[in-house]
Coordinates of N, CA and C in Angstrom, one line a residue:
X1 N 33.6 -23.1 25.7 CA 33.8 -21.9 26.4 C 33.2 -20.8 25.6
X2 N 32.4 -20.1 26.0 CA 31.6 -18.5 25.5 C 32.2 -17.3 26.4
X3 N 32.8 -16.8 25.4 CA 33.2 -15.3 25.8 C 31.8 -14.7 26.0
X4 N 32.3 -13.9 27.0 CA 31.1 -13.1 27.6 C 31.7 -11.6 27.5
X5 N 30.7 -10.6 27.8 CA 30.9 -9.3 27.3 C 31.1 -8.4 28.7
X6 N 31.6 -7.1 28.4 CA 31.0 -6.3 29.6 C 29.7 -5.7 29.2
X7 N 29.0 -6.1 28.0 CA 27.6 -5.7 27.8 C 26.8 -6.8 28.6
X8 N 27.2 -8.2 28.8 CA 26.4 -8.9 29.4 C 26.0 -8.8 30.7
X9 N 26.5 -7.7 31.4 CA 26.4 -7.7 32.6 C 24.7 -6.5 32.9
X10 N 24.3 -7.0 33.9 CA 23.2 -5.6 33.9 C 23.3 -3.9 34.5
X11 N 23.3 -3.6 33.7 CA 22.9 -2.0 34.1 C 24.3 -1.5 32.9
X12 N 24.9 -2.4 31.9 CA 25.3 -1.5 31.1 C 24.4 -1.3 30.1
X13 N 25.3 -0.5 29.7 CA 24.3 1.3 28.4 C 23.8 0.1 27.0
X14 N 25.6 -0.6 26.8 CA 25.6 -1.4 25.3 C 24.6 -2.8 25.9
X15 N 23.8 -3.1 24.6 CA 23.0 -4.2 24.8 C 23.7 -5.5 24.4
X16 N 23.2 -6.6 25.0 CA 24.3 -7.7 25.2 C 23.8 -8.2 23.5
X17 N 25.0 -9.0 22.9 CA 25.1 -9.3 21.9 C 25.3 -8.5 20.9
X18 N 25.5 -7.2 21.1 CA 25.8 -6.3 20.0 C 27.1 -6.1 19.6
X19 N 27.9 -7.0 19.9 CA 29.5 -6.8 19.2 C 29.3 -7.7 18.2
X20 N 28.6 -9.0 18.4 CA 28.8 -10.1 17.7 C 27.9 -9.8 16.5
X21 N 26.7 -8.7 16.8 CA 26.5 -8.6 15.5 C 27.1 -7.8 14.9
X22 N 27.2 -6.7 15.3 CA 28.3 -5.6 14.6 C 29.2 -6.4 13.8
X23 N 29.9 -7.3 14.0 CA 30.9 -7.7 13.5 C 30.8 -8.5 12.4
X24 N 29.1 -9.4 12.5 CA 28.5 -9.7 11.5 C 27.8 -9.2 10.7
X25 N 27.1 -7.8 11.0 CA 26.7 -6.9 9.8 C 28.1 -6.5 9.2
X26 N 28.9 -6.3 10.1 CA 30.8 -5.4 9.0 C 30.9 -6.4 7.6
X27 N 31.1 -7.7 8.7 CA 31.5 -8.8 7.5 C 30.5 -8.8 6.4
X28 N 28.9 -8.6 6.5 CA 28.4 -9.0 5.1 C 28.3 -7.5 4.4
X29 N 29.1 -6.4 5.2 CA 29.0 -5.0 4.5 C 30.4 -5.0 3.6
X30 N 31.2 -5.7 4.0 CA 32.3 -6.1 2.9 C 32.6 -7.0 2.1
X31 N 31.7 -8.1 2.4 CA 30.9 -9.0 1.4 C 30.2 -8.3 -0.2
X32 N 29.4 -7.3 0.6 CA 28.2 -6.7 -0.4 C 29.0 -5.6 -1.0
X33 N 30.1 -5.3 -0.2 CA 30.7 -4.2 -0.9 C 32.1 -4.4 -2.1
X34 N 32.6 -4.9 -1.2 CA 33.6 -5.5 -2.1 C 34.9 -4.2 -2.2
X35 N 34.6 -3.9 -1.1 CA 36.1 -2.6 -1.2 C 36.7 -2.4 0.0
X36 N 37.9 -2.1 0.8 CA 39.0 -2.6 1.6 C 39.1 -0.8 1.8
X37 N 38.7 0.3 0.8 CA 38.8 1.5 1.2 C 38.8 2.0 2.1
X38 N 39.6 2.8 2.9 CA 39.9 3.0 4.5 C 38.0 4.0 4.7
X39 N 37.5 4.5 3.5 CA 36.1 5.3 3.4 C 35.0 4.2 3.7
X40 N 35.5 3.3 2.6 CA 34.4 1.8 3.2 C 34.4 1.5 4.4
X41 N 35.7 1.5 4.9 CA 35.7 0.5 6.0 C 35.1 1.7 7.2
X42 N 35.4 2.4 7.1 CA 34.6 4.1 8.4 C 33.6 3.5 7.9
X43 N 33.0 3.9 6.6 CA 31.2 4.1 6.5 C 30.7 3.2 7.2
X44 N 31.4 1.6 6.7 CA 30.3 0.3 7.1 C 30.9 0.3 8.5
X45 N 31.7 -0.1 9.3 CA 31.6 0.5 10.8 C 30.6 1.2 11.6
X46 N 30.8 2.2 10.6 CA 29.4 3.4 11.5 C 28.2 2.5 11.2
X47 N 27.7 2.1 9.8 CA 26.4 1.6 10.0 C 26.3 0.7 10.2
X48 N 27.5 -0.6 10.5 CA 26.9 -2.1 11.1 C 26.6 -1.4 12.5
X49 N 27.8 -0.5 13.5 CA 27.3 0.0 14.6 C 26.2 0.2 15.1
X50 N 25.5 1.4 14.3 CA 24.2 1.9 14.5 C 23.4 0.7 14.3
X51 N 23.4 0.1 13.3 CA 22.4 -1.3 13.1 C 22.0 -2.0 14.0
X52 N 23.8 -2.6 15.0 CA 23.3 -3.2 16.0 C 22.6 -2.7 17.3
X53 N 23.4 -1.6 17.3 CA 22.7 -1.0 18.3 C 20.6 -1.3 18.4
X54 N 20.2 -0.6 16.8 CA 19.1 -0.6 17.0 C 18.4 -1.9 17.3
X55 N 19.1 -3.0 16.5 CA 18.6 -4.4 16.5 C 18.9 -5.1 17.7
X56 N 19.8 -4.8 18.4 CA 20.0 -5.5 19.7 C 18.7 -4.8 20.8
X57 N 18.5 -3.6 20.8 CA 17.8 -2.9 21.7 C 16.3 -3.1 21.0
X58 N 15.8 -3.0 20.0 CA 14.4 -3.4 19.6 C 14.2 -4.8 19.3
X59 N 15.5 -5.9 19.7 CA 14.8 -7.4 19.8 C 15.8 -8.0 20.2
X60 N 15.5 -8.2 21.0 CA 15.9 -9.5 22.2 C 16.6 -10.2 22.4
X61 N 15.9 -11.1 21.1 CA 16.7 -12.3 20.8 C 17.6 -12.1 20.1
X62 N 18.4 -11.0 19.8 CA 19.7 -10.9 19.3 C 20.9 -10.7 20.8
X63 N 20.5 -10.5 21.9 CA 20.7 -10.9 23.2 C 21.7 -12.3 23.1
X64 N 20.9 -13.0 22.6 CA 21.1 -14.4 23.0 C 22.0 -15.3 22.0
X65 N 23.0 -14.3 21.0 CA 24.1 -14.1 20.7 C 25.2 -14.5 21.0
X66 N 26.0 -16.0 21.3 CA 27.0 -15.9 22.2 C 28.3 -16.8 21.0
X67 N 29.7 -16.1 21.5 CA 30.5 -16.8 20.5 C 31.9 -17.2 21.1
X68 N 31.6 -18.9 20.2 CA 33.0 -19.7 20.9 C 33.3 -20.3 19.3
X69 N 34.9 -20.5 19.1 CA 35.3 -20.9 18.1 C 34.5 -22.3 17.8
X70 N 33.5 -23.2 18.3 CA 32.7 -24.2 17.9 C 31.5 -23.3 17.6
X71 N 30.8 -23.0 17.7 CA 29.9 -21.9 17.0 C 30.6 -21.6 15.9
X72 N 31.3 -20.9 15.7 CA 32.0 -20.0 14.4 C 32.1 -20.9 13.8
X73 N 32.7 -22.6 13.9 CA 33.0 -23.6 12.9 C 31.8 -24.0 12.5
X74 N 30.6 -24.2 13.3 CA 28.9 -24.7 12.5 C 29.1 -23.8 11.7
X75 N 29.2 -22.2 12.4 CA 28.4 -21.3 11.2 C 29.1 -21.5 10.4
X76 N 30.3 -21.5 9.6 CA 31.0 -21.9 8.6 C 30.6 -23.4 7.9
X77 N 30.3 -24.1 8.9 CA 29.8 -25.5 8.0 C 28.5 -25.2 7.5
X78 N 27.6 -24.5 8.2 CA 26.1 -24.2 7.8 C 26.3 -23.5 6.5
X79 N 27.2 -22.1 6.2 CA 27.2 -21.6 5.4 C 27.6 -22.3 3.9
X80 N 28.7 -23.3 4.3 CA 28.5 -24.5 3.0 C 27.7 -25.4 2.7
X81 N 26.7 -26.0 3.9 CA 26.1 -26.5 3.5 C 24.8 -25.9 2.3
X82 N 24.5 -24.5 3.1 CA 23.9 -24.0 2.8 C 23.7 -23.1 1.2
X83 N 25.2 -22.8 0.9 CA 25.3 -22.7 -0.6 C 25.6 -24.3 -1.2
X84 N 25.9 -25.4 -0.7 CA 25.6 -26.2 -1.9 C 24.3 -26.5 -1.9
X85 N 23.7 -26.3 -0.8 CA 21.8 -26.7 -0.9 C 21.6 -25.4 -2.3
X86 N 21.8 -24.0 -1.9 CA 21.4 -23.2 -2.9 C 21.7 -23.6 -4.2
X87 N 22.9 -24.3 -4.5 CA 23.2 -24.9 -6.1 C 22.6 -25.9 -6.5
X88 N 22.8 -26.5 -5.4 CA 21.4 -27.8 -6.3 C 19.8 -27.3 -6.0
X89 N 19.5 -26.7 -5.5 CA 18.1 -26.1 -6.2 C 17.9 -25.4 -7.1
X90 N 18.8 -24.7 -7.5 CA 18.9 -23.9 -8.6 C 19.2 -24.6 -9.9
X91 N 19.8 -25.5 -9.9 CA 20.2 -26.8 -10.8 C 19.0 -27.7 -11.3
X92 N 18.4 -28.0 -9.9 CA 17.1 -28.4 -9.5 C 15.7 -27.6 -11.0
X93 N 16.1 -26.1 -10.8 CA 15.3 -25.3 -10.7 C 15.3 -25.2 -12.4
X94 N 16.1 -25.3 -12.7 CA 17.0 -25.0 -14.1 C 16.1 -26.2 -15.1
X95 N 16.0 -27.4 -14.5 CA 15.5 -28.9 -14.9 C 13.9 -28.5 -15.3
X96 N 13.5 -27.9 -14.5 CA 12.2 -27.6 -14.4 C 11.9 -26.5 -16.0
X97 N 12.6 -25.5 -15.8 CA 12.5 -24.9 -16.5 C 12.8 -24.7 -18.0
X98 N 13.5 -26.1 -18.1 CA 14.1 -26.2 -19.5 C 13.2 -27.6 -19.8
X99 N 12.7 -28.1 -18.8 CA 11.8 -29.4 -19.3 C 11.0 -29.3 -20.5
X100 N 10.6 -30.3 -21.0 CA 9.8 -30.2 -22.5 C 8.0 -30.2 -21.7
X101 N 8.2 -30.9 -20.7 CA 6.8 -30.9 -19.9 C 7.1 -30.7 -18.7
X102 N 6.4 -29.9 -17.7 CA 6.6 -29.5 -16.4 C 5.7 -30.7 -16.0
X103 N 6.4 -31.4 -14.7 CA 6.0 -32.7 -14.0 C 6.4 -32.3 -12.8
X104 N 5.0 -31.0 -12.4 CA 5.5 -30.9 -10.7 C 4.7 -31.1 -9.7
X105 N 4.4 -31.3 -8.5 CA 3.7 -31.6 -7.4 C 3.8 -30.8 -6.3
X106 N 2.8 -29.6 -6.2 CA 2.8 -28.4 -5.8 C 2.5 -28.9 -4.7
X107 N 2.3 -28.2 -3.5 CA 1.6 -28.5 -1.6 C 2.2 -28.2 -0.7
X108 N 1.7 -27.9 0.5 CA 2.3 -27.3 0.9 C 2.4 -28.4 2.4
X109 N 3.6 -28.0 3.3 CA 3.7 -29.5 4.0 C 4.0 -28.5 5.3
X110 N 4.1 -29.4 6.5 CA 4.3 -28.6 8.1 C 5.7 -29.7 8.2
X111 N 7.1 -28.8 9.2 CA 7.9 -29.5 9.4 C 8.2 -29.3 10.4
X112 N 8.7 -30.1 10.9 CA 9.3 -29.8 12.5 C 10.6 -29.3 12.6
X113 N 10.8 -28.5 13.6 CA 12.1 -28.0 13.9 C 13.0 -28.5 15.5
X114 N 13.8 -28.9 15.5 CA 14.8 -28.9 17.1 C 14.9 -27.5 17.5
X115 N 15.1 -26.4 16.8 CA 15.8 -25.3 16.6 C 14.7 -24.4 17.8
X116 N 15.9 -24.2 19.1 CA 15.1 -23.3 20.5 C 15.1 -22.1 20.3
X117 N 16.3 -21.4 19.6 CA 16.8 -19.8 19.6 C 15.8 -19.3 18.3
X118 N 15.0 -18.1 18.6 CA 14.7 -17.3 17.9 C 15.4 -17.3 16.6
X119 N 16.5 -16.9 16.8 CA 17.5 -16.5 15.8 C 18.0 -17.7 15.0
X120 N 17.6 -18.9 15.5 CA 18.3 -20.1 15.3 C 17.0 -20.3 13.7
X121 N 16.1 -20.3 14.3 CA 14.7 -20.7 13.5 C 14.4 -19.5 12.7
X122 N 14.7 -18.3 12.7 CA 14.8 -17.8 11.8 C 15.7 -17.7 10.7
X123 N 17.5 -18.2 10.8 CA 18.3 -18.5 10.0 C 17.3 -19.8 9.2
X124 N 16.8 -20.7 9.9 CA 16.1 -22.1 9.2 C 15.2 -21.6 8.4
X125 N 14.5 -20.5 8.7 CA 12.9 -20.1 8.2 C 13.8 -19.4 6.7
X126 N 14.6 -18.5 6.8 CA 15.5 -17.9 5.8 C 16.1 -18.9 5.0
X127 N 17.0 -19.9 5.5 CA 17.6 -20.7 4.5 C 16.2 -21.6 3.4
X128 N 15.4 -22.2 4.0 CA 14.3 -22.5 3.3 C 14.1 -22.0 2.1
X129 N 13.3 -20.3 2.6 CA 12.4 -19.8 1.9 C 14.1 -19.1 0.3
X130 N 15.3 -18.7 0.7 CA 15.8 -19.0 -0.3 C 16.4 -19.4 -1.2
X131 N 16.3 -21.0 -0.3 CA 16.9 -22.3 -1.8 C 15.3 -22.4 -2.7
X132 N 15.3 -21.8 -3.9 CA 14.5 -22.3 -4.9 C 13.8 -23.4 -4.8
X133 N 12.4 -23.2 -4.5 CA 11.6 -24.4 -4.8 C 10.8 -24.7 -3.7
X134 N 11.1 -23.7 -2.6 CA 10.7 -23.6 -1.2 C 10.4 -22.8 -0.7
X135 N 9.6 -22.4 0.1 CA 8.4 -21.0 0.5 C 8.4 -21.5 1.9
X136 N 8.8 -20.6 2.9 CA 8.3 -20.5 4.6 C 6.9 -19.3 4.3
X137 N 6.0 -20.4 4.8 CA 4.3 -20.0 5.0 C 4.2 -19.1 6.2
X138 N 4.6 -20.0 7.5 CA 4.7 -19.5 8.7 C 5.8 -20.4 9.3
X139 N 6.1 -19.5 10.4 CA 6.7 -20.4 11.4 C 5.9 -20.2 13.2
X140 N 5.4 -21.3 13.4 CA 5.2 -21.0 14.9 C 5.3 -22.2 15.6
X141 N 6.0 -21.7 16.6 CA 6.7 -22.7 17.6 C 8.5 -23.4 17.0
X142 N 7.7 -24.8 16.8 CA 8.6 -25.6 16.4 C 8.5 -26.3 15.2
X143 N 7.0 -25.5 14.6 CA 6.5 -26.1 13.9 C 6.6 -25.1 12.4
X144 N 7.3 -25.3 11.2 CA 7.2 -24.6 9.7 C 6.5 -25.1 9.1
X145 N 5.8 -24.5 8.4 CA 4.7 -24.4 7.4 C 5.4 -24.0 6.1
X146 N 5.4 -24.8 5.1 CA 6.2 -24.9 3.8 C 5.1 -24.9 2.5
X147 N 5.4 -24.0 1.4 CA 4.8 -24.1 0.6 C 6.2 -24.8 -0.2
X148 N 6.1 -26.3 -1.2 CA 6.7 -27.2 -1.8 C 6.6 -26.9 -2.9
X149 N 7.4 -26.8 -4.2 CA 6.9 -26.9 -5.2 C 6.9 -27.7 -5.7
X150 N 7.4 -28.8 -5.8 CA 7.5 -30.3 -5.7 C 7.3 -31.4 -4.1
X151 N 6.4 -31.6 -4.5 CA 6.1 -32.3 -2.8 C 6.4 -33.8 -3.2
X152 N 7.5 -33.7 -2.6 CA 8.2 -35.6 -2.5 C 7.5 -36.7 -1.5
X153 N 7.3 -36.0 -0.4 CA 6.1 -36.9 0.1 C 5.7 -36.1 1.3
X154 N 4.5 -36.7 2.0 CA 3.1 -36.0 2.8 C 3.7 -36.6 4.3
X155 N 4.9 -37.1 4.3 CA 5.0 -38.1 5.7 C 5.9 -37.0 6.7
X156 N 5.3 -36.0 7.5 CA 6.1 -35.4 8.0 C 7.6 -35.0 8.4
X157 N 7.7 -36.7 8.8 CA 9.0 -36.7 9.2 C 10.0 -37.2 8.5
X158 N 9.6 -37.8 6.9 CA 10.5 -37.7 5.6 C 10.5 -36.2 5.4
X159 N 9.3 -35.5 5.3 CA 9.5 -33.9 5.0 C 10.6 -33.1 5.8
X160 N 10.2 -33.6 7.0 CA 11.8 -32.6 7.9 C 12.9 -32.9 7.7
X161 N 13.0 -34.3 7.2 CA 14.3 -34.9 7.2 C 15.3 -34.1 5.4
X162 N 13.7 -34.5 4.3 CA 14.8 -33.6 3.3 C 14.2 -32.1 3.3
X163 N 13.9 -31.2 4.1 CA 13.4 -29.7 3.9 C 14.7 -29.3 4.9
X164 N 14.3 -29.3 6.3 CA 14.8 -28.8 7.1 C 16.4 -29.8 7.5
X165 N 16.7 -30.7 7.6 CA 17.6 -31.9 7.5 C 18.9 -31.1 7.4
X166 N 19.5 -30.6 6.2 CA 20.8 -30.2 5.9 C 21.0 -29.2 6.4
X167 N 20.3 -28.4 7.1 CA 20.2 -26.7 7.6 C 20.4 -27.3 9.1
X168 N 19.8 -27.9 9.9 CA 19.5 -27.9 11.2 C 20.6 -28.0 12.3
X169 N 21.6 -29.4 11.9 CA 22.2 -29.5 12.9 C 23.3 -28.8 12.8
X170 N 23.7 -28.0 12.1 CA 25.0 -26.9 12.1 C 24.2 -26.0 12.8
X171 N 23.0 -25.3 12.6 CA 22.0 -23.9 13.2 C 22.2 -24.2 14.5
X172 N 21.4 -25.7 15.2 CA 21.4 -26.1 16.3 C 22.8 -26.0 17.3
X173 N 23.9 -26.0 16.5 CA 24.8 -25.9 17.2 C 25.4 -24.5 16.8
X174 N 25.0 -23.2 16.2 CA 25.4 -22.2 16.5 C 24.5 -21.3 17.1
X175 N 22.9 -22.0 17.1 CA 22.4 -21.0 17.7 C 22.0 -21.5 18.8
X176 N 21.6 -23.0 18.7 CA 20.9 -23.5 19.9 C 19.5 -23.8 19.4

């Protein structure tokens, strides 16, 4: 079940999907802020507001925004999968840099994505490019272009399976 808006309807003012981000810029403005001050909580208000506004009205695909407590549970499993992917690359990263000899295998590989929403493939294109060790080249279509800094293997579909693999099927189910 997806709650729907009275912005989703046509000929209102508010652009559809802009509560859900509002609500998601507040949360990483109290994330980033780290203060409960009735001053914080007015300021970031006003500017997750204005944000969405502009971001919902200058792109689209923030439109296509929709939220049911199974969405909110991916996004929460994504978000853990997603910081333990960030710790072990950084762990990853740490090996590399304390080695007595760097033994790496640079290249850059193409991967495939499921991932249909805009928004979906760019959470993917973002988680990528910052777990350490990983570079989004391009993305187009369905198709990412990865610069590796260790290239484990050239077989595409081992490449999708450990690049894009741990990101995907939580994304796919919050964004589509």
């Amino acid at each position: 079940m997806s709650l729907r808006m009275a912005s989703d309807h046509p000929g209102s003012r508010v652009p559809r999907g802009v509560l859900w981000l509002w609500l998601l810029l507040l949360v990483l403005w109290f994330a980033a802020n780290s203060s409960f001050a009735i001053e914080s909580i007015l300021t970031g208000a006003l500017i997750s507001a204005v944000l969405a506004v502009i971001f919902a009205r200058s792109f689209p695909a923030w439109a296509d925004i929709r939220f049911s407590p199974g969405r909110l549970l991916h996004f929460m499993r994504y978000t853990c999968v997603f910081t333990a992917e960030l710790v072990r690359a950084n762990l990853n990263m740490l090996r590399y840099v304390y080695a007595l000899r760097i033994d790496i295998n640079p290249g850059i590989v193409e991967v495939k994505t499921r991932l249909k929403s805009p928004v979906g493939r760019l959470a993917l294109a973002n988680s990528i490019a910052l777990t350490p060790g990983s570079l989004v080249i391009d993305l187009e279509g369905d198709t990412v272009t990865v610069h590796w800094l260790d290239v484990q293997t050239t077989d595409p579909d081992e490449a999708t399976r450990i690049i894009v693999g741990p990101f995907e099927p939580d994304l796919e189910r919050t964004f589509g």
